[in-house]
Tab-separated table of C-alpha atoms and ligand atoms in Angstrom:
chain	number	residue	atom	x	y	z
K	1034	UNK	CA	-12.175	2.154	-32.297
K	1035	UNK	CA	-10.301	-1.220	-31.456
K	1036	UNK	CA	-9.614	-1.013	-27.516
K	1037	UNK	CA	-10.120	1.590	-24.804
K	1038	UNK	CA	-6.602	1.137	-23.218
K	1039	UNK	CA	-3.398	0.504	-24.320
K	1040	UNK	CA	-1.138	-0.052	-21.443
K	1041	UNK	CA	2.320	0.469	-23.597
K	1042	UNK	CA	6.458	-0.739	-22.968
K	1043	UNK	CA	5.319	-2.392	-19.067
K	1044	UNK	CA	7.489	-5.447	-18.571
K	1045	UNK	CA	4.285	-7.964	-18.072
K	1046	UNK	CA	4.068	-9.930	-14.877
K	1047	UNK	CA	1.012	-12.604	-15.923
K	1048	UNK	CA	0.480	-14.056	-12.928
K	1049	UNK	CA	1.266	-17.261	-13.365
K	1050	UNK	CA	5.158	-17.311	-11.835
K	1051	UNK	CA	7.005	-17.365	-15.387
K	1052	UNK	CA	9.567	-14.964	-15.956
K	1053	UNK	CA	8.181	-11.153	-17.020
K	1054	UNK	CA	8.765	-9.907	-20.892
K	1055	UNK	CA	8.128	-7.154	-22.442
K	1056	UNK	CA	4.821	-6.616	-24.005
K	1057	UNK	CA	1.736	-4.433	-24.402
K	1058	UNK	CA	-1.858	-5.254	-23.167
K	1059	UNK	CA	-4.948	-3.891	-24.960
K	1060	UNK	CA	-8.312	-3.622	-22.634
K	1061	UNK	CA	-11.187	-3.861	-24.238
K	1062	UNK	CA	-14.722	-2.848	-22.336
K	1063	UNK	CA	-13.737	-5.341	-19.042
K	1064	UNK	CA	-11.756	-7.347	-20.839
K	1065	UNK	CA	-7.985	-7.929	-21.844
K	1066	UNK	CA	-8.953	-7.624	-25.479
K	1067	UNK	CA	-4.720	-8.593	-26.367
K	1068	UNK	CA	-1.411	-9.129	-25.258
K	1069	UNK	CA	1.339	-8.623	-27.703
K	1070	UNK	CA	3.937	-6.643	-29.482
K	1071	UNK	CA	4.132	-3.642	-30.767
K	1072	UNK	CA	0.520	-2.553	-30.505
K	1073	UNK	CA	-0.096	0.732	-32.427
K	1074	UNK	CA	-0.884	4.505	-30.565
K	1075	UNK	CA	-3.965	5.152	-32.844
K	1076	UNK	CA	-5.733	1.178	-32.126
K	1077	UNK	CA	-6.996	2.806	-28.418
K	1078	UNK	CA	-8.481	5.869	-27.621
K	1079	UNK	CA	-6.580	6.240	-24.191
K	1080	UNK	CA	-2.447	5.119	-24.392
K	1081	UNK	CA	-0.545	4.884	-21.157
K	1082	UNK	CA	3.016	4.255	-20.974
K	1083	UNK	CA	4.414	1.859	-18.801
K	1084	UNK	CA	8.065	2.299	-19.262
K	1085	UNK	CA	10.066	1.215	-16.401
K	1086	UNK	CA	6.850	-0.114	-14.568
K	1087	UNK	CA	5.316	-3.718	-14.317
K	1088	UNK	CA	2.131	-4.877	-15.285
K	1089	UNK	CA	0.555	-7.760	-13.389
K	1090	UNK	CA	-3.138	-8.865	-12.694
K	1091	UNK	CA	-4.575	-7.255	-9.484
K	1092	UNK	CA	-4.129	-8.475	-6.256
K	1093	UNK	CA	-6.285	-10.545	-4.308
K	1094	UNK	CA	-6.835	-9.940	-0.689
K	1095	UNK	CA	-8.228	-13.499	0.741
K	1096	UNK	CA	-8.351	-12.063	4.126
K	1097	UNK	CA	-10.047	-8.586	5.375
K	1098	UNK	CA	-12.642	-7.399	7.359
K	1099	UNK	CA	-14.351	-4.803	5.251
K	1100	UNK	CA	-17.981	-6.115	5.582
K	1101	UNK	CA	-17.392	-4.672	9.485
K	1102	UNK	CA	-18.230	-1.216	7.900
K	1103	UNK	CA	-18.537	-0.965	4.327
K	1104	UNK	CA	-22.331	-0.384	5.183
K	1105	UNK	CA	-20.745	2.461	6.902
K	1106	UNK	CA	-19.382	4.424	4.432
K	1107	UNK	CA	-17.956	6.960	2.682
K	1108	UNK	CA	-15.220	4.477	0.725
K	1109	UNK	CA	-12.435	4.152	1.886
K	1110	UNK	CA	-9.143	3.473	-0.509
K	1111	UNK	CA	-6.973	1.753	1.456
K	1112	UNK	CA	-7.796	-1.495	-0.706
K	1113	UNK	CA	-7.165	0.037	-4.325
K	1114	UNK	CA	-4.224	2.448	-3.431
K	1115	UNK	CA	-2.545	-0.273	-2.550
K	1116	UNK	CA	-2.846	-2.891	-5.473
K	1117	UNK	CA	-6.615	-4.723	-4.778
K	1118	UNK	CA	-8.979	-5.400	-7.173
K	1119	UNK	CA	-10.824	-7.945	-5.247
K	1120	UNK	CA	-10.898	-8.529	-1.723
K	1121	UNK	CA	-12.698	-11.627	0.549
K	1122	UNK	CA	-14.353	-10.516	3.734
K	1123	UNK	CA	-16.527	-12.459	5.859
K	1124	UNK	CA	-12.967	-14.203	7.860
K	1125	UNK	CA	-12.563	-15.375	11.424
K	1126	UNK	CA	-15.602	-16.079	12.217
K	1127	UNK	CA	-18.088	-12.802	11.537
K	1128	UNK	CA	-19.615	-12.585	8.599
K	1129	UNK	CA	-23.010	-10.877	7.157
K	1130	UNK	CA	-25.445	-13.778	7.696
K	1131	UNK	CA	-27.055	-13.500	4.046
K	1132	UNK	CA	-24.664	-12.683	1.300
K	1133	UNK	CA	-27.435	-12.218	-1.047
K	1134	UNK	CA	-28.499	-8.723	1.131
K	1135	UNK	CA	-25.490	-7.839	1.838
K	1136	UNK	CA	-24.149	-7.477	-1.775
K	1137	UNK	CA	-28.041	-5.938	-2.486
K	1138	UNK	CA	-27.674	-3.385	0.247
K	1139	UNK	CA	-23.800	-2.511	-0.095
K	1140	UNK	CA	-24.610	-2.591	-3.841
K	1141	UNK	CA	-27.549	-0.310	-3.556
K	1142	UNK	CA	-25.875	2.283	-0.797
K	1143	UNK	CA	-21.958	2.489	-1.456
K	1144	UNK	CA	-21.113	0.875	-4.642
K	1145	UNK	CA	-18.104	-1.165	-4.982
K	1146	UNK	CA	-15.055	-0.032	-6.335
K	1147	UNK	CA	-12.874	-3.589	-6.356
K	1148	UNK	CA	-14.591	-6.932	-6.929
K	1149	UNK	CA	-15.928	-8.402	-3.508
K	1150	UNK	CA	-16.779	-11.993	-2.312
K	1151	UNK	CA	-18.001	-13.136	1.093
K	1152	UNK	CA	-17.381	-16.219	3.306
K	1153	UNK	CA	-19.870	-17.214	6.124
K	1154	UNK	CA	-18.980	-16.751	9.090
K	1155	UNK	CA	-19.270	-19.998	12.225
K	1156	UNK	CA	-19.259	-17.422	14.381
K	1157	UNK	CA	-22.365	-15.859	12.651
K	1158	UNK	CA	-24.242	-18.929	11.801
K	1159	UNK	CA	-23.458	-19.822	16.058
K	1160	UNK	CA	-24.447	-16.392	17.090
K	1161	UNK	CA	-27.874	-16.650	15.311
K	1162	UNK	CA	-28.924	-20.695	16.363
K	1163	UNK	CA	-27.987	-20.629	19.842
K	1164	UNK	CA	-26.742	-17.114	21.120
K	1165	UNK	CA	-23.319	-17.335	23.325
K	1166	UNK	CA	-24.684	-20.902	24.573
K	1167	UNK	CA	-21.681	-22.160	25.896
K	1168	UNK	CA	-21.819	-25.517	25.255
K	1169	UNK	CA	-22.250	-28.142	22.101
K	1170	UNK	CA	-24.746	-27.705	19.726
K	1171	UNK	CA	-27.918	-30.004	20.595
K	1172	UNK	CA	-29.356	-32.113	17.119
K	1173	UNK	CA	-31.932	-29.531	15.714
K	1174	UNK	CA	-29.618	-26.617	16.480
K	1175	UNK	CA	-26.417	-28.088	14.786
K	1176	UNK	CA	-28.816	-28.915	11.687
K	1177	UNK	CA	-30.586	-25.293	11.472
K	1178	UNK	CA	-26.299	-23.908	11.321
K	1179	UNK	CA	-25.787	-27.143	8.721
K	1180	UNK	CA	-29.065	-24.590	7.262
K	1181	UNK	CA	-27.925	-21.679	7.298
K	1182	UNK	CA	-24.352	-22.295	6.631
K	1183	UNK	CA	-25.977	-24.224	3.300
K	1184	UNK	CA	-28.191	-21.157	2.389
K	1185	UNK	CA	-25.016	-18.460	2.464
K	1186	UNK	CA	-23.295	-20.806	0.022
K	1187	UNK	CA	-26.487	-21.188	-2.164
K	1188	UNK	CA	-26.577	-17.486	-2.293
K	1189	UNK	CA	-22.804	-17.085	-3.013
K	1190	UNK	CA	-20.274	-17.455	-0.031
K	1191	UNK	CA	-17.347	-18.924	-1.020
K	1192	UNK	CA	-16.837	-21.254	1.953
K	1193	UNK	CA	-17.190	-21.083	5.478
K	1194	UNK	CA	-14.529	-19.086	7.956
K	1195	UNK	CA	-13.772	-20.122	11.880
K	1196	UNK	CA	-12.740	-18.025	14.297
K	1197	UNK	CA	-11.688	-19.985	17.251
K	1198	UNK	CA	-10.462	-17.436	19.690
K	1199	UNK	CA	-13.824	-15.640	19.762
K	1200	UNK	CA	-17.084	-15.733	21.249
K	1201	UNK	CA	-19.163	-17.867	20.474
K	1202	UNK	CA	-16.636	-19.231	18.037
K	1203	UNK	CA	-14.386	-20.571	21.365
K	1204	UNK	CA	-16.815	-22.542	22.446
K	1205	UNK	CA	-17.294	-24.895	19.410
K	1206	UNK	CA	-16.037	-28.872	20.116
K	1207	UNK	CA	-14.533	-30.525	16.788
K	1208	UNK	CA	-17.116	-32.544	16.012
K	1209	UNK	CA	-19.419	-29.543	14.728
K	1210	UNK	CA	-16.630	-27.625	12.758
K	1211	UNK	CA	-16.102	-30.968	11.009
K	1212	UNK	CA	-20.660	-31.611	10.530
K	1213	UNK	CA	-20.864	-27.839	9.586
K	1214	UNK	CA	-17.528	-27.822	7.055
K	1215	UNK	CA	-19.159	-31.276	5.440
K	1216	UNK	CA	-21.796	-28.604	4.080
K	1217	UNK	CA	-18.913	-27.240	1.374
K	1218	UNK	CA	-17.994	-30.111	-0.151
K	1219	UNK	CA	-20.710	-29.808	-2.874
K	1220	UNK	CA	-19.863	-26.591	-3.645
K	1221	UNK	CA	-16.243	-27.054	-3.502
K	1222	UNK	CA	-16.026	-24.631	-0.673
K	1223	UNK	CA	-13.258	-23.433	0.910
K	1224	UNK	CA	-12.373	-23.825	4.789
K	1225	UNK	CA	-10.319	-21.151	6.326
K	1226	UNK	CA	-9.885	-21.055	9.919
K	1227	UNK	CA	-8.441	-18.582	12.610
K	1228	UNK	CA	-7.370	-21.361	14.650
K	1229	UNK	CA	-7.967	-22.210	17.934
K	1230	UNK	CA	-4.179	-20.878	19.068
K	1231	UNK	CA	-1.433	-19.161	17.313
K	1232	UNK	CA	0.344	-19.838	20.483
K	1233	UNK	CA	1.582	-22.466	23.112
K	1234	UNK	CA	-1.134	-24.538	21.079
K	1235	UNK	CA	-0.829	-24.169	18.444
K	1236	UNK	CA	0.421	-27.574	17.287
K	1237	UNK	CA	-2.473	-29.163	18.622
K	1238	UNK	CA	-4.602	-26.324	16.979
K	1239	UNK	CA	-3.143	-27.413	13.632
K	1240	UNK	CA	-3.904	-30.966	14.261
K	1241	UNK	CA	-7.700	-29.952	15.182
K	1242	UNK	CA	-7.812	-27.589	11.344
K	1243	UNK	CA	-6.744	-30.686	9.592
K	1244	UNK	CA	-8.985	-33.051	11.534
K	1245	UNK	CA	-11.950	-30.717	10.467
K	1246	UNK	CA	-11.039	-30.328	6.936
K	1247	UNK	CA	-9.626	-33.718	5.773
K	1248	UNK	CA	-13.133	-35.500	7.625
K	1249	UNK	CA	-15.234	-32.962	5.843
K	1250	UNK	CA	-12.564	-33.460	2.830
K	1251	UNK	CA	-12.304	-29.995	1.786
K	1252	UNK	CA	-9.671	-27.078	0.796
K	1253	UNK	CA	-8.297	-26.129	4.219
K	1254	UNK	CA	-7.330	-22.574	4.551
K	1255	UNK	CA	-5.339	-21.522	7.663
K	1256	UNK	CA	-6.075	-17.730	8.362
K	1257	UNK	CA	-3.104	-15.041	9.007
K	1258	UNK	CA	-0.279	-17.581	9.773
K	1259	UNK	CA	2.095	-16.920	11.848
K	1260	UNK	CA	2.983	-18.196	15.565
K	1261	UNK	CA	3.080	-15.752	18.303
K	1262	UNK	CA	4.992	-15.075	21.744
K	1263	UNK	CA	9.012	-15.875	21.588
K	1264	UNK	CA	8.794	-18.977	23.884
K	1265	UNK	CA	6.967	-20.868	20.903
K	1266	UNK	CA	9.289	-19.127	17.903
K	1267	UNK	CA	10.863	-21.689	16.355
K	1268	UNK	CA	7.402	-23.995	16.446
K	1269	UNK	CA	7.061	-22.823	12.677
K	1270	UNK	CA	8.496	-25.830	10.690
K	1271	UNK	CA	7.014	-28.020	12.909
K	1272	UNK	CA	3.389	-26.286	11.614
K	1273	UNK	CA	4.799	-26.511	7.907
K	1274	UNK	CA	5.377	-30.054	8.197
K	1275	UNK	CA	2.215	-30.865	9.552
K	1276	UNK	CA	0.256	-28.748	6.996
K	1277	UNK	CA	2.431	-30.067	4.115
K	1278	UNK	CA	1.464	-34.161	5.136
K	1279	UNK	CA	-2.217	-33.085	4.854
K	1280	UNK	CA	-1.693	-32.214	1.215
K	1281	UNK	CA	-1.349	-35.476	0.841
K	1282	UNK	CA	-5.216	-36.153	1.230
K	1283	UNK	CA	-7.046	-32.330	0.691
K	1284	UNK	CA	-5.578	-28.865	-0.708
K	1285	UNK	CA	-4.152	-26.921	1.921
K	1286	UNK	CA	-3.175	-22.955	1.716
K	1287	UNK	CA	-2.361	-20.085	4.022
K	1288	UNK	CA	-2.591	-16.558	3.821
K	1289	UNK	CA	-0.444	-14.221	5.826
K	1290	UNK	CA	0.330	-10.305	6.518
K	1291	UNK	CA	3.958	-9.318	6.152
K	1292	UNK	CA	4.472	-7.982	9.662
K	1293	UNK	CA	5.067	-8.833	13.219
K	1294	UNK	CA	3.036	-6.980	14.901
K	1295	UNK	CA	-0.170	-9.018	14.934
K	1296	UNK	CA	-3.704	-7.696	16.055
K	1297	UNK	CA	-4.248	-8.273	19.288
K	1298	UNK	CA	-4.027	-4.627	20.246
K	1299	UNK	CA	-2.482	-1.839	21.236
K	1300	UNK	CA	-1.011	-1.879	25.128
K	1301	UNK	CA	-2.232	1.194	26.112
K	1302	UNK	CA	-3.368	2.045	30.042
K	1303	UNK	CA	-6.117	-0.087	29.761
K	1304	UNK	CA	-4.319	-3.745	29.306
K	1305	UNK	CA	-0.908	-2.197	31.105
K	1306	UNK	CA	-2.450	-1.685	34.321
K	1307	UNK	CA	-4.450	-4.394	36.207
K	1308	UNK	CA	-8.073	-3.683	37.041
K	1309	UNK	CA	-8.362	-1.644	34.514
K	1310	UNK	CA	-11.632	-1.463	31.929
K	1311	UNK	CA	-10.095	-3.964	28.848
K	1312	UNK	CA	-9.579	-1.480	26.317
K	1313	UNK	CA	-11.552	-3.817	23.337
K	1314	UNK	CA	-14.894	-3.410	25.418
K	1315	UNK	CA	-14.575	0.417	24.167
K	1316	UNK	CA	-15.584	1.412	27.527
K	1317	UNK	CA	-17.665	4.818	28.081
K	1318	UNK	CA	-15.167	7.855	28.810
K	1319	UNK	CA	-16.834	8.752	32.293
K	1320	UNK	CA	-15.405	5.012	32.982
K	1321	UNK	CA	-11.815	5.328	31.664
K	1322	UNK	CA	-11.466	8.666	33.659
K	1323	UNK	CA	-12.672	6.954	36.848
K	1324	UNK	CA	-10.004	4.243	36.450
K	1325	UNK	CA	-7.097	7.135	35.223
K	1326	UNK	CA	-7.979	8.538	38.675
K	1327	UNK	CA	-7.834	5.613	40.428
K	1328	UNK	CA	-4.666	4.625	39.089
K	1329	UNK	CA	-2.778	8.117	39.853
K	1330	UNK	CA	-4.155	7.170	43.607
K	1331	UNK	CA	-2.625	3.921	43.311
K	1332	UNK	CA	0.943	5.525	41.603
K	1333	UNK	CA	1.602	7.726	44.218
K	1334	UNK	CA	0.735	5.070	47.608
K	1335	UNK	CA	3.884	3.230	48.064
K	1336	UNK	CA	2.235	-0.560	48.282
K	1337	UNK	CA	0.502	0.572	45.432
K	1338	UNK	CA	2.847	1.450	43.480
K	1339	UNK	CA	4.944	-1.327	44.015
K	1340	UNK	CA	2.019	-3.844	42.842
K	1341	UNK	CA	1.422	-1.632	39.909
K	1342	UNK	CA	5.206	-1.920	38.932
K	1343	UNK	CA	5.986	-5.810	39.610
K	1344	UNK	CA	2.802	-6.513	37.477
K	1345	UNK	CA	3.704	-3.827	34.173
K	1346	UNK	CA	6.997	-5.675	34.576
K	1347	UNK	CA	5.346	-9.484	35.031
K	1348	UNK	CA	3.743	-8.912	31.491
K	1349	UNK	CA	6.227	-7.110	29.817
K	1350	UNK	CA	8.711	-10.199	30.847
K	1351	UNK	CA	6.133	-13.082	29.573
K	1352	UNK	CA	6.105	-11.098	26.304
K	1353	UNK	CA	9.832	-11.373	26.099
K	1354	UNK	CA	10.792	-8.308	27.423
K	1355	UNK	CA	10.970	-4.414	26.678
K	1356	UNK	CA	12.343	-4.895	23.341
K	1357	UNK	CA	9.131	-6.856	22.044
K	1358	UNK	CA	7.278	-3.186	22.819
K	1359	UNK	CA	7.304	0.135	19.928
K	1360	UNK	CA	6.371	3.380	21.346
K	1361	UNK	CA	3.651	4.784	19.176
K	1362	UNK	CA	1.665	7.373	21.629
K	1363	UNK	CA	3.360	8.680	24.490
K	1364	UNK	CA	3.833	12.264	26.142
K	1365	UNK	CA	7.588	12.699	25.702
K	1366	UNK	CA	7.146	13.026	21.933
K	1367	UNK	CA	11.096	12.089	21.017
K	1368	UNK	CA	9.897	8.164	22.625
K	1369	UNK	CA	7.322	7.962	20.220
K	1370	UNK	CA	8.251	4.698	17.540
K	1371	UNK	CA	11.578	3.814	20.171
K	1372	UNK	CA	11.553	0.611	21.023
K	1373	UNK	CA	10.908	0.461	24.888
K	1374	UNK	CA	14.185	-0.723	26.103
K	1375	UNK	CA	15.401	1.922	23.905
K	1376	UNK	CA	13.314	4.280	25.217
K	1377	UNK	CA	13.977	3.313	29.089
K	1378	UNK	CA	17.255	3.649	28.122
K	1379	UNK	CA	17.426	6.831	26.518
K	1380	UNK	CA	15.244	8.410	29.755
K	1381	UNK	CA	17.724	6.546	32.256
K	1382	UNK	CA	14.601	4.480	33.872
K	1383	UNK	CA	13.336	1.137	33.976
K	1384	UNK	CA	11.076	0.224	31.550
K	1385	UNK	CA	7.775	-0.765	33.831
K	1386	UNK	CA	8.421	2.638	35.350
K	1387	UNK	CA	8.684	4.926	32.443
K	1388	UNK	CA	5.072	3.155	31.168
K	1389	UNK	CA	3.745	4.078	34.592
K	1390	UNK	CA	4.954	7.406	34.561
K	1391	UNK	CA	3.884	7.921	31.087
K	1392	UNK	CA	0.581	7.239	31.668
K	1393	UNK	CA	0.370	9.517	34.806
K	1394	UNK	CA	1.942	12.207	32.797
K	1395	UNK	CA	-0.012	11.989	29.590
K	1396	UNK	CA	-3.718	11.668	31.321
K	1397	UNK	CA	-3.924	7.806	29.981
K	1398	UNK	CA	-2.486	9.185	26.486
K	1399	UNK	CA	0.181	6.029	26.478
K	1400	UNK	CA	0.299	2.954	24.122
K	1401	UNK	CA	2.516	0.548	22.524
K	1402	UNK	CA	2.129	-2.466	20.333
K	1403	UNK	CA	3.599	-5.418	21.276
K	1404	UNK	CA	5.946	-7.327	18.267
K	1405	UNK	CA	5.315	-11.175	18.893
K	1406	UNK	CA	6.257	-12.735	15.559
K	1407	UNK	CA	9.681	-14.328	14.668
K	1408	UNK	CA	10.303	-12.243	11.336
K	1409	UNK	CA	12.731	-15.331	9.982
K	1410	UNK	CA	10.014	-17.595	10.936
K	1411	UNK	CA	7.857	-14.860	9.061
K	1412	UNK	CA	9.888	-15.182	6.332
K	1413	UNK	CA	9.883	-19.077	6.673
K	1414	UNK	CA	6.019	-18.634	6.382
K	1415	UNK	CA	6.232	-16.501	3.149
K	1416	UNK	CA	8.674	-18.498	1.101
K	1417	UNK	CA	6.344	-21.205	0.711
K	1418	UNK	CA	4.244	-21.762	-2.736
K	1419	UNK	CA	1.101	-22.126	-0.808
K	1420	UNK	CA	0.895	-18.905	1.160
K	1421	UNK	CA	-1.026	-16.478	-0.166
K	1422	UNK	CA	-1.057	-12.590	1.002
K	1423	UNK	CA	-3.869	-11.163	2.766
K	1424	UNK	CA	-4.125	-8.053	4.667
K	1425	UNK	CA	-6.532	-9.074	7.527
K	1426	UNK	CA	-7.543	-5.435	7.309
K	1427	UNK	CA	-9.814	-3.713	9.265
K	1428	UNK	CA	-10.994	0.155	8.421
K	1429	UNK	CA	-9.658	2.475	10.831
K	1430	UNK	CA	-7.504	0.447	13.089
K	1431	UNK	CA	-4.448	0.922	14.592
K	1432	UNK	CA	-2.332	-2.089	12.726
K	1433	UNK	CA	-0.845	-0.309	9.083
K	1434	UNK	CA	-1.506	-3.694	7.378
K	1435	UNK	CA	-4.818	-2.573	6.569
K	1436	UNK	CA	-3.329	0.397	4.419
K	1437	UNK	CA	0.534	-1.316	3.389
K	1438	UNK	CA	0.110	-5.160	2.825
K	1439	UNK	CA	1.117	-5.895	-0.520
K	1440	UNK	CA	3.141	-3.390	-1.439
K	1441	UNK	CA	5.591	-3.729	2.173
K	1442	UNK	CA	5.461	-7.164	0.607
K	1443	UNK	CA	7.113	-5.867	-2.914
K	1444	UNK	CA	9.389	-3.505	-1.629
K	1445	UNK	CA	10.662	-4.857	1.331
K	1446	UNK	CA	10.557	-8.746	1.579
K	1447	UNK	CA	10.904	-8.934	-2.445
K	1448	UNK	CA	13.023	-6.016	-3.779
K	1449	UNK	CA	15.263	-5.244	-0.426
K	1450	UNK	CA	15.442	-8.630	0.954
K	1451	UNK	CA	14.960	-11.109	-1.458
K	1452	UNK	CA	12.562	-13.593	0.192
K	1453	UNK	CA	11.140	-14.098	-3.242
K	1454	UNK	CA	11.077	-13.923	-6.488
K	1455	UNK	CA	8.903	-10.745	-7.862
K	1456	UNK	CA	7.280	-13.313	-10.261
K	1457	UNK	CA	6.472	-15.865	-7.632
K	1458	UNK	CA	5.688	-13.452	-4.996
K	1459	UNK	CA	2.855	-11.779	-7.414
K	1460	UNK	CA	1.532	-15.425	-8.460
K	1461	UNK	CA	0.852	-15.925	-4.686
K	1462	UNK	CA	-0.984	-12.059	-4.790
K	1463	UNK	CA	-2.874	-13.253	-8.062
K	1464	UNK	CA	-3.614	-16.554	-9.995
K	1465	UNK	CA	-2.976	-18.570	-6.593
K	1466	UNK	CA	-6.012	-17.605	-4.520
K	1467	UNK	CA	-7.871	-17.021	-8.187
K	1468	UNK	CA	-8.034	-21.090	-8.202
K	1469	UNK	CA	-8.026	-21.718	-4.653
K	1470	UNK	CA	-11.223	-19.300	-3.831
K	1471	UNK	CA	-12.894	-20.063	-7.659
K	1472	UNK	CA	-12.553	-16.752	-9.368
K	1473	UNK	CA	-12.628	-17.631	-13.003
K	1474	UNK	CA	-11.301	-15.533	-15.777
K	1475	UNK	CA	-9.129	-13.338	-13.001
K	1476	UNK	CA	-5.752	-13.734	-11.593
K	1477	UNK	CA	-4.096	-13.893	-15.067
K	1478	UNK	CA	-3.005	-11.695	-17.407
K	1479	UNK	CA	-3.938	-13.051	-20.646
K	1480	UNK	CA	-6.506	-12.457	-23.289
K	1481	UNK	CA	-9.896	-13.307	-22.420
K	1482	UNK	CA	-9.238	-12.908	-19.385
K	1483	UNK	CA	-11.013	-9.543	-16.553
K	1484	UNK	CA	-8.826	-6.453	-17.152
K	1485	UNK	CA	-8.024	-6.483	-13.336
K	1486	UNK	CA	-4.362	-4.659	-12.982
K	1487	UNK	CA	-1.651	-3.080	-11.392
K	1488	UNK	CA	0.955	-0.860	-13.105
K	1489	UNK	CA	3.320	-0.151	-10.410
K	1490	UNK	CA	7.108	0.588	-9.992
K	1491	UNK	CA	8.914	-2.310	-8.797
K	1492	UNK	CA	11.918	-0.087	-8.341
K	1493	UNK	CA	10.039	2.557	-5.069
K	1494	UNK	CA	7.192	-0.208	-4.729
K	1495	UNK	CA	6.834	0.366	-0.773
K	1496	UNK	CA	4.577	0.243	2.120
K	1497	UNK	CA	4.536	4.216	4.144
K	1498	UNK	CA	1.923	3.685	7.215
K	1499	UNK	CA	3.438	2.788	10.241
K	1500	UNK	CA	1.637	1.968	13.515
K	1501	UNK	CA	2.374	5.836	14.627
K	1502	UNK	CA	0.565	6.907	11.524
K	1503	UNK	CA	-1.343	3.365	10.326
K	1504	UNK	CA	-3.394	5.217	7.952
K	1505	UNK	CA	-0.661	6.453	4.909
K	1506	UNK	CA	-1.481	5.323	1.227
K	1507	UNK	CA	1.899	3.078	-0.153
K	1508	UNK	CA	4.061	4.960	-2.623
K	1509	UNK	CA	4.861	2.855	-6.312
K	1510	UNK	CA	1.176	2.212	-7.398
K	1511	UNK	CA	0.558	3.581	-10.707
K	1512	UNK	CA	-2.573	2.617	-12.182
K	1513	UNK	CA	-4.875	-0.238	-10.758
K	1514	UNK	CA	-8.364	-1.358	-13.329
K	1515	UNK	CA	-10.807	-3.277	-11.846
K	1516	UNK	CA	-12.971	-4.853	-14.757
K	1517	UNK	CA	-10.908	-2.427	-17.007
K	1518	UNK	CA	-12.190	0.954	-15.190
K	1519	UNK	CA	-9.082	2.834	-13.201
K	1520	UNK	CA	-9.930	3.550	-9.832
K	1521	UNK	CA	-6.279	4.190	-9.455
K	1522	UNK	CA	-5.105	6.874	-12.132
K	1523	UNK	CA	-1.560	8.142	-11.722
K	1524	UNK	CA	-0.734	7.230	-8.428
K	1525	UNK	CA	-4.550	8.761	-6.759
K	1526	UNK	CA	-8.011	7.657	-6.294
K	1527	UNK	CA	-10.643	8.723	-9.148
K	1528	UNK	CA	-14.095	8.173	-7.108
K	1529	UNK	CA	-15.840	4.987	-9.705
K	1530	UNK	CA	-17.287	1.737	-9.191
K	1531	UNK	CA	-16.458	-0.350	-11.333
K	1532	UNK	CA	-16.355	-3.659	-8.731
K	1533	UNK	CA	-18.875	-6.606	-8.533
K	1534	UNK	CA	-20.036	-8.893	-5.964
K	1535	UNK	CA	-18.154	-12.181	-6.776
K	1536	UNK	CA	-20.188	-15.451	-6.471
K	1537	UNK	CA	-18.674	-19.191	-5.826
K	1538	UNK	CA	-20.439	-20.312	-8.871
K	1539	UNK	CA	-21.830	-23.653	-8.298
S	574	ZN	ZN1	-8.582	-13.681	12.674
């Protein structure tokens, strides 16, 4: 047989942004052997009819946290089930210190269902040299950090990531970041930054990101671009203006997940009520139950109760009021999925009392998510030709973006809201990230390119995961190929491991 697989009658959206066209795609081994009209069925051992479907390059997730849990296994199918064929992990300052060792372990222990690339995390490098020290590095510490960064780049890391709101990234100085980012120049590496602020100090943070990348003369990638908190909404255009002005000096890009709720965590009892252990620290169960007992006492005691009420009220107000919160877990089933203001009207009690009563009635089983991003502003970022797509996915976490990001963008924002032409959205998911992060031979449908492909239904593609049920697969993804092998067949995952580590080729 001339070809292994022939995908017939689909509409090809090739990743370059040019208008879709009808053609057949033939795969031989790991690559696309032919794109053309009327390739004969008998030339291939397997024929797939893609009538009514779109055939596009596989999606490239430029921002995820798969490295945190990939070695824990078993493999979670959420990437390929949304059309992702290549993922970039090691973002927000946290990564394996040695890509070489990590890739080796992954290939030995779990295998790869998608292609997999890494950034090296500034936080990881800093921690290994200076622990959690709250100060600038000494000269020899900085030298050591540069050495480790360079070593990771030699082992194939695509660039340096920072997480400047996290420990220890938050202790870094701008000078330190400039020095470290300078290491990237020789590798054409990407400086990807979770900025020091996405909220009140966002403009200062944008300026710092630009200063670092310009000094180092390297590519700047703003991670999960957004403006958080209602009082900052409206700063988006200024963020865009500053980044576009910097494009005169350096390549600038960003990535985004299409959700108005950020990853900041659930507003559960420990987050809502002062003095409770912070949820993120995953406190021991008995600590939680002692805190709950204290809460129950306080809530029954009039003076303490007033304190609790006014604390929760001001917390809600500071974030734009009850309408910004969505209830995802509650004892009163009918309010699950409602906005807090809506639930408050439905039950006819003030929002802050509702939260506290739910905590009291449900043994702590109450949680909300907070909508900190303004959708029209999110759409302004989405329209920019330099904004790619990144799930910011954390397997097993509460946020539906891990399962739904790419289909949500194509269903909700391309088909339903007409924010972008389909061809442009696909370009931002494929050739743009391939060129920016350095994946030669990927991100386009063309002869000789790797057969990383998605076949999807443009009329039905949509995310199905939400905050109440975050781990639901999307709809409309029919076939996904990684290096010529189907990892999704007729909408179902296939247990094969055709992915490879993608290293920066220096
Ligand atoms: Zn981040």
